[in-house]
Structures are given as C-alpha cells and as structure tokens.
mmCIF file of C-alpha atoms in Angstrom:
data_model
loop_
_atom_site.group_PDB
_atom_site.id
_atom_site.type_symbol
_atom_site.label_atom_id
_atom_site.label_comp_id
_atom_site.label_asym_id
_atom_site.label_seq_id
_atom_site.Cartn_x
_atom_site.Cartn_y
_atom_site.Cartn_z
ATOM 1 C CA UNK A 1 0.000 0.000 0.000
ATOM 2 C CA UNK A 2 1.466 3.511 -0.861
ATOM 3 C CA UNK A 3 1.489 6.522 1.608
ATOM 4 C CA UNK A 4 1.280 9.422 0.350
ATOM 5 C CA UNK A 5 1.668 12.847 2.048
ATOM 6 C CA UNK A 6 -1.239 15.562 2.478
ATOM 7 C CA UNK A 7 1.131 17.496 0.198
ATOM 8 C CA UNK A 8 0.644 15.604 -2.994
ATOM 9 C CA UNK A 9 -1.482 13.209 -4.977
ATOM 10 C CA UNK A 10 -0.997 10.642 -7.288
ATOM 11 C CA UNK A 11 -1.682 10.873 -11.032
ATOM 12 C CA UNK A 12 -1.587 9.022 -14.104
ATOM 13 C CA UNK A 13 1.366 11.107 -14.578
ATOM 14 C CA UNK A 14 3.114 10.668 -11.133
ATOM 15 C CA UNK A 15 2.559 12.388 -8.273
ATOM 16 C CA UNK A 16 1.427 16.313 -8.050
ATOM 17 C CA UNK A 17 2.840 18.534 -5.134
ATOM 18 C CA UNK A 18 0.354 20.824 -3.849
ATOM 19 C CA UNK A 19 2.875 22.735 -2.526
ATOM 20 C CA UNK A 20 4.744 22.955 -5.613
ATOM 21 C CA UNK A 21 1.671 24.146 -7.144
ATOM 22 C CA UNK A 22 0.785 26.862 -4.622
ATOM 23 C CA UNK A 23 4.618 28.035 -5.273
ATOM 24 C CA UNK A 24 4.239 28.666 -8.954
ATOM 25 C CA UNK A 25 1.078 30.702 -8.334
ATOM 26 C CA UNK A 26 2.802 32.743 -5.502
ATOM 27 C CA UNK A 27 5.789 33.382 -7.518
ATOM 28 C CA UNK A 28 3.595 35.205 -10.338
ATOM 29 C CA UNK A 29 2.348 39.037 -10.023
ATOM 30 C CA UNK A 30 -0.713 37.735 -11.219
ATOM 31 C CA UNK A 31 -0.514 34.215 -10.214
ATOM 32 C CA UNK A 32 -3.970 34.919 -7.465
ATOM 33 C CA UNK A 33 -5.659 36.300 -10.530
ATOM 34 C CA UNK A 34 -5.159 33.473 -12.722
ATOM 35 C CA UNK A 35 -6.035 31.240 -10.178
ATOM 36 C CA UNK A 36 -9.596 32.929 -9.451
ATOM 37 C CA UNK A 37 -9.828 32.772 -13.480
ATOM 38 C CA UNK A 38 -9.277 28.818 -13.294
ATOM 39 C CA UNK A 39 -11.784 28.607 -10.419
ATOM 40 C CA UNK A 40 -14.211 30.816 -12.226
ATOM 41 C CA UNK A 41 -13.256 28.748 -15.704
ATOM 42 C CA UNK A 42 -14.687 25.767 -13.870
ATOM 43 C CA UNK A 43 -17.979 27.315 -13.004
ATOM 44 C CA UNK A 44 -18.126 27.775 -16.729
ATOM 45 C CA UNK A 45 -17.089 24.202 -17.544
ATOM 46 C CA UNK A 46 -19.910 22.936 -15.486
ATOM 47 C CA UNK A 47 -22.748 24.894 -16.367
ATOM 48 C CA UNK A 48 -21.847 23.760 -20.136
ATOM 49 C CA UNK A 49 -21.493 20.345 -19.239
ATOM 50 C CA UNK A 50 -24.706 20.045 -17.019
ATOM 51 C CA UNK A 51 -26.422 21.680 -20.127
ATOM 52 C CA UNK A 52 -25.297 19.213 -22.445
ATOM 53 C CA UNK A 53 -25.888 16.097 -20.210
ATOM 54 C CA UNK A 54 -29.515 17.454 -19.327
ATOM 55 C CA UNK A 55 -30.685 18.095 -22.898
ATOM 56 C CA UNK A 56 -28.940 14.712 -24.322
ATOM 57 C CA UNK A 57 -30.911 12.520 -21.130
ATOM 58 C CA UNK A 58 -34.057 14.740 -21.779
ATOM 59 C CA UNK A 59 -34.022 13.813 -25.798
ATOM 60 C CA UNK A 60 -33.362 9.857 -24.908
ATOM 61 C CA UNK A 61 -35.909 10.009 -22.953
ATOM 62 C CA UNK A 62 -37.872 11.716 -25.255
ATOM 63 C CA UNK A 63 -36.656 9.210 -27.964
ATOM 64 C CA UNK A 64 -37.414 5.820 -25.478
ATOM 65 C CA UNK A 65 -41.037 7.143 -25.079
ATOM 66 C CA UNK A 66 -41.664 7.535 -28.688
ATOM 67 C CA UNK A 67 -39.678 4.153 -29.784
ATOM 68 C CA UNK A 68 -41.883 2.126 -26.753
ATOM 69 C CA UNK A 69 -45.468 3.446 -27.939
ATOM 70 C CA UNK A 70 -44.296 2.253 -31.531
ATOM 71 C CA UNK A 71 -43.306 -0.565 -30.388
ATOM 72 C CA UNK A 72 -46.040 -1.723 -28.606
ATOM 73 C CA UNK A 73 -48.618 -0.445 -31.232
ATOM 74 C CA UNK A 74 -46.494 -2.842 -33.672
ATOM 75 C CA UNK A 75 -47.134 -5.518 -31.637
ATOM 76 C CA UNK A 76 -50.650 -4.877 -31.308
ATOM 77 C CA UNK A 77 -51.250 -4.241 -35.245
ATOM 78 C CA UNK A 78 -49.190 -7.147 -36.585
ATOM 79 C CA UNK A 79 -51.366 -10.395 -35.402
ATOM 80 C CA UNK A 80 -51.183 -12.470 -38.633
ATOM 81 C CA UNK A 81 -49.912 -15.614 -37.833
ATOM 82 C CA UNK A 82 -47.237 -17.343 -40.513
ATOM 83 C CA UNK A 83 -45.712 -14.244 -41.872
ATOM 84 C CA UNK A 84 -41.808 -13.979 -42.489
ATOM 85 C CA UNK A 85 -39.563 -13.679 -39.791
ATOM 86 C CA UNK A 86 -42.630 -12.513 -37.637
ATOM 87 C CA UNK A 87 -41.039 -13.790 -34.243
ATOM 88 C CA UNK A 88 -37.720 -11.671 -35.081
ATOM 89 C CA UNK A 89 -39.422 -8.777 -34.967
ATOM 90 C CA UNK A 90 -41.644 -9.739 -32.583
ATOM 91 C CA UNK A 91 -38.324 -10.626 -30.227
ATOM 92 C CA UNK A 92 -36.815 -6.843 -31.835
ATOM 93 C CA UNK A 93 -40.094 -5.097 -30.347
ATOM 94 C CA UNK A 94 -39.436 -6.541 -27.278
ATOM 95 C CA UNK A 95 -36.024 -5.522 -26.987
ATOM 96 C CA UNK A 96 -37.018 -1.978 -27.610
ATOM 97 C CA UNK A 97 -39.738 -1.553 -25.077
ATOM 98 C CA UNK A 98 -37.050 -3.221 -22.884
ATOM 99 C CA UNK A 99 -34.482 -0.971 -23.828
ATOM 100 C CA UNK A 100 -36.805 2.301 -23.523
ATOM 101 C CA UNK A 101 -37.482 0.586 -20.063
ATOM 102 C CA UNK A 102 -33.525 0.336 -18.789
ATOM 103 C CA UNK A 103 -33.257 4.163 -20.910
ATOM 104 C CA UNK A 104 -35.680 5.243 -18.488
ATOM 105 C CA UNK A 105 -33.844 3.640 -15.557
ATOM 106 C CA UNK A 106 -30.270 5.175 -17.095
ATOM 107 C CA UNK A 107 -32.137 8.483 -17.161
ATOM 108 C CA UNK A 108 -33.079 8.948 -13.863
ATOM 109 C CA UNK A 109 -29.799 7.374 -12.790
ATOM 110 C CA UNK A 110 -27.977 10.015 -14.358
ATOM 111 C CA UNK A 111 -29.833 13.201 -12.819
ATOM 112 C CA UNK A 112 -28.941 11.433 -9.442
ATOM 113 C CA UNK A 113 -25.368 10.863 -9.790
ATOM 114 C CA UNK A 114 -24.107 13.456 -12.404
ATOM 115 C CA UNK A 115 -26.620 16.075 -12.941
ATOM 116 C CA UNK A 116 -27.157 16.607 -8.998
ATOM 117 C CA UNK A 117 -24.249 15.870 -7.435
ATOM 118 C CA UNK A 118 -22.546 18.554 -10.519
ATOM 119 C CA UNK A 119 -24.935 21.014 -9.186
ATOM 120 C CA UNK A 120 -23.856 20.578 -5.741
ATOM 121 C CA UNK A 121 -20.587 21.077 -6.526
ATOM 122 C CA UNK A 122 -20.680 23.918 -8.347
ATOM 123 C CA UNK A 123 -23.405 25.839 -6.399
ATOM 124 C CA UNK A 124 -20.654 24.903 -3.334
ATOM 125 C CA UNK A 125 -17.354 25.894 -5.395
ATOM 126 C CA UNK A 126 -18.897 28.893 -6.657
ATOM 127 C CA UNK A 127 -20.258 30.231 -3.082
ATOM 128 C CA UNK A 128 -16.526 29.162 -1.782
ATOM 129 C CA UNK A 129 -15.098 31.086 -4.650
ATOM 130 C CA UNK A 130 -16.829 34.322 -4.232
ATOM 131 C CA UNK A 131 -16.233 34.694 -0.282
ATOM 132 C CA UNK A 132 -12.529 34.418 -1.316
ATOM 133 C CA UNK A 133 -12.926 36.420 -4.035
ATOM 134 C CA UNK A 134 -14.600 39.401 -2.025
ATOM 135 C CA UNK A 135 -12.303 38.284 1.255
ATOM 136 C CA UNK A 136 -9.000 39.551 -1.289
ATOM 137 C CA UNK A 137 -10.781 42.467 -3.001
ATOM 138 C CA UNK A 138 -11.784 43.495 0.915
ATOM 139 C CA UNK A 139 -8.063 42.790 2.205
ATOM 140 C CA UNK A 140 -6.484 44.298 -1.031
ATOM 141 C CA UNK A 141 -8.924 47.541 -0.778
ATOM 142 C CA UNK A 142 -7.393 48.017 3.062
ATOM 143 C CA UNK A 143 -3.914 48.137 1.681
ATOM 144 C CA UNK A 144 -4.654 50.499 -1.266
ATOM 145 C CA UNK A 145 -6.424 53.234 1.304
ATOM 146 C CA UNK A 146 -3.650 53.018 3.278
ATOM 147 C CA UNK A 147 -1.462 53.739 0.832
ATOM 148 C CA UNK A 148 -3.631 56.574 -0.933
ATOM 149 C CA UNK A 149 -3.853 57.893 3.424
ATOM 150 C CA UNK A 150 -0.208 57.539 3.485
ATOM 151 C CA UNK A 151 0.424 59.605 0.328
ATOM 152 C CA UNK A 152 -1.734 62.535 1.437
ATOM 153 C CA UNK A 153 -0.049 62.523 5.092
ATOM 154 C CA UNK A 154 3.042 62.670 3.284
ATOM 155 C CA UNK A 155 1.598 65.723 1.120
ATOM 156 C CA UNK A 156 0.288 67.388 3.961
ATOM 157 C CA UNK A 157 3.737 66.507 6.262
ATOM 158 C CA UNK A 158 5.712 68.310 3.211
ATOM 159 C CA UNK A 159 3.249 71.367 3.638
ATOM 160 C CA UNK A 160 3.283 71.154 7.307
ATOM 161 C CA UNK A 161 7.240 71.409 7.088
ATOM 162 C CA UNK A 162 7.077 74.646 5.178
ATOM 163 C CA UNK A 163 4.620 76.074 7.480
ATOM 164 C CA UNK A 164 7.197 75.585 9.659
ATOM 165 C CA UNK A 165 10.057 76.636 7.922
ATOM 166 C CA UNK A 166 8.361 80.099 7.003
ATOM 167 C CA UNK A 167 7.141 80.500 10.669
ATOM 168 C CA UNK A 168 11.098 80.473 12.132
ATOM 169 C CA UNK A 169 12.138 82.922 9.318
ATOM 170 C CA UNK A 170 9.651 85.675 10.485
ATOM 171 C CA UNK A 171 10.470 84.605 14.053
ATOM 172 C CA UNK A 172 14.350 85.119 13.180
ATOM 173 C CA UNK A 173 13.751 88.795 11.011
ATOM 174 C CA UNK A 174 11.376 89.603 13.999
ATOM 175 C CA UNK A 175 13.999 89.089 16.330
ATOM 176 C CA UNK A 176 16.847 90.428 14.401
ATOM 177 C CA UNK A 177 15.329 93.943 14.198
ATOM 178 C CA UNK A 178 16.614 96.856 15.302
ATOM 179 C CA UNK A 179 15.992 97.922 19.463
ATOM 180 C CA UNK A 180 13.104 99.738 20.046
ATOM 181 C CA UNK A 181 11.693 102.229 22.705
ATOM 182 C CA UNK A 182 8.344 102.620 24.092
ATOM 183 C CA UNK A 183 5.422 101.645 22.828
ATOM 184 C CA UNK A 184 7.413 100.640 19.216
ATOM 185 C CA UNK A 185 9.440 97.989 21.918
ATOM 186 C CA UNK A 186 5.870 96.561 23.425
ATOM 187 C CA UNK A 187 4.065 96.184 19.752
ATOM 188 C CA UNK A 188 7.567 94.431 18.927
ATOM 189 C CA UNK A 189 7.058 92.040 22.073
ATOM 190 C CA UNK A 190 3.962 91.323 21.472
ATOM 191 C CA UNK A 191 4.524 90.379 17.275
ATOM 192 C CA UNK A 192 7.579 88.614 18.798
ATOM 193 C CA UNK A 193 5.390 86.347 20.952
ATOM 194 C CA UNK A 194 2.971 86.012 18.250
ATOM 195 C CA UNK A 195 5.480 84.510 15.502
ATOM 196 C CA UNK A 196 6.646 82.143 18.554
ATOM 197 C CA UNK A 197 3.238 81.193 19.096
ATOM 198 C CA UNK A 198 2.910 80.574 15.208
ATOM 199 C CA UNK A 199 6.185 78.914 15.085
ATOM 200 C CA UNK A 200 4.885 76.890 18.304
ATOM 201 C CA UNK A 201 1.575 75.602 16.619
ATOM 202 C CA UNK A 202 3.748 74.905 13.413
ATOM 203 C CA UNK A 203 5.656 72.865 15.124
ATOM 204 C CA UNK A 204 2.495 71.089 16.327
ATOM 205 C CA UNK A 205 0.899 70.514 13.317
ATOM 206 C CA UNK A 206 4.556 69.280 11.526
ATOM 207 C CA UNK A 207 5.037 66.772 14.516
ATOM 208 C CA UNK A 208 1.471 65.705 14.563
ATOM 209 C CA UNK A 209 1.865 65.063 10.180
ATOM 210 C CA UNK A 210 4.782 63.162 11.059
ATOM 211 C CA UNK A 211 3.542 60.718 13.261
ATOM 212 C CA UNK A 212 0.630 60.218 10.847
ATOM 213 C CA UNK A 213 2.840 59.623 8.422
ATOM 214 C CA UNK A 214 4.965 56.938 10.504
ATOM 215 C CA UNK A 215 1.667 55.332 12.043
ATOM 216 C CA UNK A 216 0.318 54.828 8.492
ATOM 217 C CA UNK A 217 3.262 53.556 7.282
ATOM 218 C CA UNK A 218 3.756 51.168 9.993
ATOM 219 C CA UNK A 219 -0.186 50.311 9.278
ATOM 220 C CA UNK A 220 0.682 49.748 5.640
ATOM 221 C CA UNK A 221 3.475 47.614 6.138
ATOM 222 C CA UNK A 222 1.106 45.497 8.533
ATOM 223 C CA UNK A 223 -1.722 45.630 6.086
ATOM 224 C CA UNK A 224 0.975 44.345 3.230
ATOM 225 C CA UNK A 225 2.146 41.761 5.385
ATOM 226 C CA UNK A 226 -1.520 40.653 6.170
ATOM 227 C CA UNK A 227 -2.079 40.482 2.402
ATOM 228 C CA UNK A 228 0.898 38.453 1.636
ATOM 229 C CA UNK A 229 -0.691 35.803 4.104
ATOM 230 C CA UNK A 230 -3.923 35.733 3.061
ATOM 231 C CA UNK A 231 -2.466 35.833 -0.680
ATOM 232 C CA UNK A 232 -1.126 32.433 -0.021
ATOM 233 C CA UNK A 233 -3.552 31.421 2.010
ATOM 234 C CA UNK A 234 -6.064 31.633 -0.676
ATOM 235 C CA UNK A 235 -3.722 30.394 -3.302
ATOM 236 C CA UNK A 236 -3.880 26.953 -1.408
ATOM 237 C CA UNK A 237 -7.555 27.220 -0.792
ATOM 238 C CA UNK A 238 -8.134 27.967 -4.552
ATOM 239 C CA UNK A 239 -6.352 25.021 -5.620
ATOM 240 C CA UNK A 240 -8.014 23.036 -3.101
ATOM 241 C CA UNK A 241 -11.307 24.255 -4.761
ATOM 242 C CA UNK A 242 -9.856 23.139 -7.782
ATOM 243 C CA UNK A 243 -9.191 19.840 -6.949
ATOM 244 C CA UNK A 244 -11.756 19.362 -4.927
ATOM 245 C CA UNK A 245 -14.096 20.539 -8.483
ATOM 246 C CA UNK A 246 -11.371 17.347 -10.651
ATOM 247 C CA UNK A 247 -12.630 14.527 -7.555
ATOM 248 C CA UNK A 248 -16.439 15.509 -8.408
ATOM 249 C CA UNK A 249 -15.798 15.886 -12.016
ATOM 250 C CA UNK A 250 -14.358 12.954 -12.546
ATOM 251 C CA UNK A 251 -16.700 10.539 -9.801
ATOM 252 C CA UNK A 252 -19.754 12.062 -11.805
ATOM 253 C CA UNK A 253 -18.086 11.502 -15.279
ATOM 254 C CA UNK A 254 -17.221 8.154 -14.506
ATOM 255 C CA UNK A 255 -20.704 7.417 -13.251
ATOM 256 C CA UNK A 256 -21.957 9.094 -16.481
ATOM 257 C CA UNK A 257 -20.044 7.133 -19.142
ATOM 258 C CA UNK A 258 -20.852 3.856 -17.552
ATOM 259 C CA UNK A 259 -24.384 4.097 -16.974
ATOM 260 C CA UNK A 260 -24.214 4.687 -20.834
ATOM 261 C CA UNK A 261 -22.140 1.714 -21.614
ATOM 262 C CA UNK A 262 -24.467 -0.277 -19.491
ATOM 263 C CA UNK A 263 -27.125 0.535 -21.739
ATOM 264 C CA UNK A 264 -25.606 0.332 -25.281
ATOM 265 C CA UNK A 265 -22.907 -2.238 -24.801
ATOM 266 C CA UNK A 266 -25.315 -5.024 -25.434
ATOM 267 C CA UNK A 267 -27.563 -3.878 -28.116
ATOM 268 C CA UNK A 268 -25.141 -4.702 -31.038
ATOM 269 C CA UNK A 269 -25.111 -7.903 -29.993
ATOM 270 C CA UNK A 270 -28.720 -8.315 -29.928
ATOM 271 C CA UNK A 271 -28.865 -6.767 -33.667
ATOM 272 C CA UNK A 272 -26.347 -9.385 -34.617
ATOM 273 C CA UNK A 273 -29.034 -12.191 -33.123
ATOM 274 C CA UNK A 274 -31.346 -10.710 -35.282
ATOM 275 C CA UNK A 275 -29.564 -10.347 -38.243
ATOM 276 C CA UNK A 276 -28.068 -14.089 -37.813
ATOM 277 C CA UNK A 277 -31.715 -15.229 -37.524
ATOM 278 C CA UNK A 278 -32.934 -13.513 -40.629
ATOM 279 C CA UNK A 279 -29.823 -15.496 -42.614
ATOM 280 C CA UNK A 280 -31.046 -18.673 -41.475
ATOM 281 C CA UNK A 281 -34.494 -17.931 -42.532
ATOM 282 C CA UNK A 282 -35.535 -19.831 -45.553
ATOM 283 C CA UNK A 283 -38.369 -17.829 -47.971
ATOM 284 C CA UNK A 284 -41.217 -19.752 -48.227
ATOM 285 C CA UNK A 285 -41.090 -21.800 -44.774
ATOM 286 C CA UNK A 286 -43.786 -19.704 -43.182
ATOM 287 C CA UNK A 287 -45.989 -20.457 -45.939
ATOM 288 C CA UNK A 288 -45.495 -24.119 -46.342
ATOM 289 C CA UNK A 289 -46.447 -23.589 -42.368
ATOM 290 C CA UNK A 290 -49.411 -22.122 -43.100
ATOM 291 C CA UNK A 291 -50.659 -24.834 -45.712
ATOM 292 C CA UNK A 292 -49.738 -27.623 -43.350
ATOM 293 C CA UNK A 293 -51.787 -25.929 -40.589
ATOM 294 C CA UNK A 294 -54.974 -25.728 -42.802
ATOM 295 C CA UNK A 295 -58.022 -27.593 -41.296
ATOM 296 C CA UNK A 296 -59.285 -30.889 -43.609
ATOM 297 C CA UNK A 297 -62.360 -30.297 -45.175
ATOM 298 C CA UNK A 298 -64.876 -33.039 -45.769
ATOM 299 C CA UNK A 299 -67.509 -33.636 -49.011
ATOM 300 C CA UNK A 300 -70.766 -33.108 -49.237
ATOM 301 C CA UNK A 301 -73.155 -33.945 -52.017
ATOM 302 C CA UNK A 302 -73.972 -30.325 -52.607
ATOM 303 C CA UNK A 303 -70.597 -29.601 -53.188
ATOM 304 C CA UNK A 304 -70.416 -32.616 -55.834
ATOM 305 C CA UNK A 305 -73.279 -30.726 -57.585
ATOM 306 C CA UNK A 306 -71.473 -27.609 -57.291
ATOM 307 C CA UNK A 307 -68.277 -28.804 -58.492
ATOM 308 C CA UNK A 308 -69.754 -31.196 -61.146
ATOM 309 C CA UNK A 309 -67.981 -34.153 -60.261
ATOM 310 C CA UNK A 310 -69.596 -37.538 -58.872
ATOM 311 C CA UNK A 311 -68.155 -39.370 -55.579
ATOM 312 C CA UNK A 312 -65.334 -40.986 -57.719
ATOM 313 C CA UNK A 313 -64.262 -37.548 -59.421
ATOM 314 C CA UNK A 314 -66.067 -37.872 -62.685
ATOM 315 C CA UNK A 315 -67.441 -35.467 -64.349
ATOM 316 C CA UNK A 316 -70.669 -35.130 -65.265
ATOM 317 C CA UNK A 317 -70.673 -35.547 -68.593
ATOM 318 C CA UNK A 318 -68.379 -39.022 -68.333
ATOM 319 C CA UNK A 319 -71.109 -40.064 -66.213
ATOM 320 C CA UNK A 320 -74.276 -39.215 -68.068
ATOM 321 C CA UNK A 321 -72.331 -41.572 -71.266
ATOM 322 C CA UNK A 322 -71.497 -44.155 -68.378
ATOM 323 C CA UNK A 323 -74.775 -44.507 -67.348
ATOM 324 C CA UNK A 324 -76.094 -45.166 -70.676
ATOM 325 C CA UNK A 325 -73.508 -47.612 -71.488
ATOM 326 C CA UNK A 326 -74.466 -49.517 -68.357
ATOM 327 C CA UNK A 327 -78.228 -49.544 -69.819
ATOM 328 C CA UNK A 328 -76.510 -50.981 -73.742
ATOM 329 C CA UNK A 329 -74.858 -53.726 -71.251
ATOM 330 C CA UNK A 330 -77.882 -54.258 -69.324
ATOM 331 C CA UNK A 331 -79.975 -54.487 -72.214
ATOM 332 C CA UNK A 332 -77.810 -56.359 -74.294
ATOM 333 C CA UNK A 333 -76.880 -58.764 -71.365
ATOM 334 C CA UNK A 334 -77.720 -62.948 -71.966
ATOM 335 C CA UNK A 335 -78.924 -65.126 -69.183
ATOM 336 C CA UNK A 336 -76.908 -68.350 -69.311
ATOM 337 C CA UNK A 337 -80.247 -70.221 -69.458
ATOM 338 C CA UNK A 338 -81.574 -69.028 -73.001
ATOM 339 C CA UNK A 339 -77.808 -69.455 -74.607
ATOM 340 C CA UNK A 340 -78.686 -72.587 -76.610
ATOM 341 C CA UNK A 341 -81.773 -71.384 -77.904
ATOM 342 C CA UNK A 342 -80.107 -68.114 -78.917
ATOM 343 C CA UNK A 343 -77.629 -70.576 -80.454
ATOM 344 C CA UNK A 344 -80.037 -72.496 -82.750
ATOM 345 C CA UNK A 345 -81.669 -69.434 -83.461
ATOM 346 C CA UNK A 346 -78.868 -67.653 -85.167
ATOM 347 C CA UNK A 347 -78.205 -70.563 -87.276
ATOM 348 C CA UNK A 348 -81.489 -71.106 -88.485
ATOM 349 C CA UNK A 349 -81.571 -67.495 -89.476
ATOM 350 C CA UNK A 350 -77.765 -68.023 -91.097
ATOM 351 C CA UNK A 351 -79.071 -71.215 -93.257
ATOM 352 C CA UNK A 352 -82.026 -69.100 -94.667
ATOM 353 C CA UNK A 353 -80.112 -66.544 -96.144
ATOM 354 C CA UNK A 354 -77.244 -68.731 -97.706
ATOM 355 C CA UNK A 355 -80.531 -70.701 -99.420
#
C-alpha cells in the first residue's frame, strides 16, 4: 500500500505537489488572478457540461417514449400468424420496449449521480469562490487606502514642514530687528510672541503630520504583510477548490459514461441475433407452415353438384355416357339359361339366307 503525504497526490502522470503548485502561483504578479480565473473557468465548464448532459438525457428520454409506444402499437397491429420472420421482430419489439425501459432507468440514474451531485458542486465551489474572491478584493482595498492615506499625510507633512520653515524665518527677522523704545518695543514684544506662538503651533501641526505619516506607514506595512498571508492562504484554498471541483468531475463523469455503456454495450449484440436469424431464414417456410396448418375439409353432395364431379371424381358428362352404357350392357346382357336357344336361333336365321 502507498502513503502518500497531504502534500501531494498521485496521477496518471506521477505524483502532483500541492505545494509545488501553490509556489508557482505565488511566484507570479498575477498568479492569485489566474487562479480565481481557473476557479471561475470551472464554473463555466460545469454549467456547459450540465447543459449538455440534461438536454442529451431529456431527448433519450424523449426518444425511449416515442420508440416504446411504436413498439407496442407494432405488436398490437401485426397479429397475422405465418408471416416472415414474424417472431424476429416480434423478439426486436421486445427488446425496444425493454431498452426504452432500462433508458428510463439510465435516465433517472444520471440526474442522481451526475446532474445533482454537478450542481452541488458547483453551487458549493462557486459560493466558496466568491467569499474568497470578495475576502482579497476586501483585504487588497485596506492596503490600497492606506497607501492613498499615506500619500496625502506625506503631502500634507511636506506642507506642514514649510509652514514651519516660514514660521522660524519671520520669528528670526522679527527678532533680528533693530531695538526699540516705548510703545514701538511693546508692539515688537507682542509680534515677537505672536510669531513664537505661530512657530509653536507649526511645530504642532509638523510633529502631529509626522507621526501620521509613521503610524500609516507602519499600518501599511502590517496591512501588506496581512495580504501576503492571506495571498497564499487563498492560493492553497483555490487550488483546493480546484481539486476538490477534478474529484467531483471525474466521480460524476465516470458514473456518467458507464451508466451509458451499461445501456448500449449489449444492443449490437442483440442486432447481430437478429440479423443471424434472418440469414437462417428460408423464404417460403412460413408459408409451407401455413398450408400444413390448414383444417381438412370433408364432401358433401352439394358440393359434388357444385363442383360437377360424382363421388369418384367424374365429371358429369363421363357419367351421363357411363350410365347409358351400363343400360346398352344391361340391355344387351344374356342369361346363361336361353344361350342354346339363342344358339339355334342364329343358325337357323344363317341357313335361310345362304338358301
């Protein structure tokens, strides 16, 4: 028995490494794009394929009705008995009403195992796929606002620093003018204080862009590291998808392509039957049946009047020139006592006319 590791599977071609796998998809800029296109590809695939497999079981079905009510009103119409090779197609309608019976069978055998069990599948992969899907675009949106917050708190850090910058300058000039007396030296205290105020809340705001700007980029690099993981993460659950889709693919093929074997394997070999049974046949058999089968039919006098034939299959007219030969005989016939006096007779009659 082999053992395998969780990492790979074996395949007509060897084994596959998942990891492997996950590593040429992670080493590609747009290796999680192309594998949400394969998921999505599937999707596709099956929706085309459940098509196909629905409409092809819904027109055998379609077919085994129409073929079975034929059949049967065949059977039904042709009742003469002794009619060429009557009981081959008498055996050939039975094999189609039982094949429209096992189509029927095949039918809903299919919607069970491939046509269902597909749709599960998919309906799963696809929900699967999409809470990925919007899982990245959600994690991949967080990094690209922190990015576009990390540009503009860079923007306003560079204005913030200029602020600055102009705020010391007037503070230096202020403070580098001349002395003053009077009231000229207490409106040049109180501007002085002002531009150090200024320069104060410049300061501020500077320090306060710069730690935006560090905090966001620390939150970016986070956010990029976060991505990376859940990049990889759903690398390997996309190709788990994917397999996962290749198991059920292949189970419901399988089941598909036998169930259809089942049913047409044999039927060439029943045509064969027929057609060998149709060789043997010998033209004119049925008929020769048919004469041997006839009932006897006896004579009756009316039908020797009809027919014009006596008892011993005379005709007529033989026996009307029978009958009156049998009268000549009868009339002509001598009784064994008057023979000598016939006799004497004839010789009497002989001697007169020789006188």
């Amino acid at each position: 028995m082999i053992n395998i590791d969780d990492r790979y599977q074996l395949t007509s071609r060897g084994f596959v490494n998942f990891e492997e796998m996950d590593r040429m998809v992670a080493d590609r800029s747009d290796g999680i794009d192309l594998a949400f296109e394969r998921a999505k590809a599937w999707t596709k695939y099956c929706k085309d394929l459940l098509n196909h497999v629905s409409r092809r079981v819904q027109l055998d079905l379609e077919h085994a009705k129409r073929v079975q009510n034929l059949a049967n009103q065949s059977k039904t119409a042709i009742s003469e008995h002794y009619l060429p090779l009557k009981d081959v197609f008498e055996n050939s309608f039975e094999n189609d009403i039982t094949f429209c019976e096992q189509t029927q069978e095949v039918v809903k055998y299919i919607q069970d195992r491939f046509i269902k069990s597909l749709e599960l599948r998919r309906d799963e992969h696809e929900r699967q796929r999409r809470s990925l899907k919007n899982e990245w675009l959600r994690v991949t949106k967080q990094v690209k606002d922190t990015q576009q917050e990390l540009q503009r708190a860079r923007t306003l850090l560079g204005s913030r620093d200029d602020g600055y910058r102009r705020a010391q300058e007037i503070s230096i000039r202020t403070e580098s003018t001349g002395p003053a007396v009077g009231s000229e030296l207490l409106r040049r205290r109180k501007e002085l204080e002002k531009r150090r105020k200024n320069e104060e809340e410049a300061l501020n705001k500077r320090d306060e862009a710069q730690n935006q700007v560090e905090r966001l980029a620390v939150e970016l690099e986070r956010r990029r590291h976060h991505m990376e993981n859940t990049r990889v993460r759903i690398v390997g659950q996309l190709r788990e998808l994917v397999y996962r889709c290749d198991q059920t693919t292949k189970a419901c093929s399988t089941h598909y392509f036998q169930a259809l074997a089942n049913l047409w394997v044999p039927q060439p070999g029943k045509y064969h039957e027929f057609a060998d049974a149709t060789r043997t046949y010998i033209p004119g058999a049925e008929y020769m049946s048919f004469l041997q089968n006839l009932p006897r039919r006896t004579v009756s006098t009316g039908s020797l009047f009809r027919s014009g034939e006596n008892g011993d299959g005379i005709p007529s007219e033989n026996q009307t020139s029978s009958s009156s030969s049998v009268s000549s005989q009868r009339r002509n016939a001598i009784d064994l006592a008057d023979q000598d006096v016939i006799f004497e007779r004839k010789q009497k009659k002989n001697a007169g006319m020789f006188c």
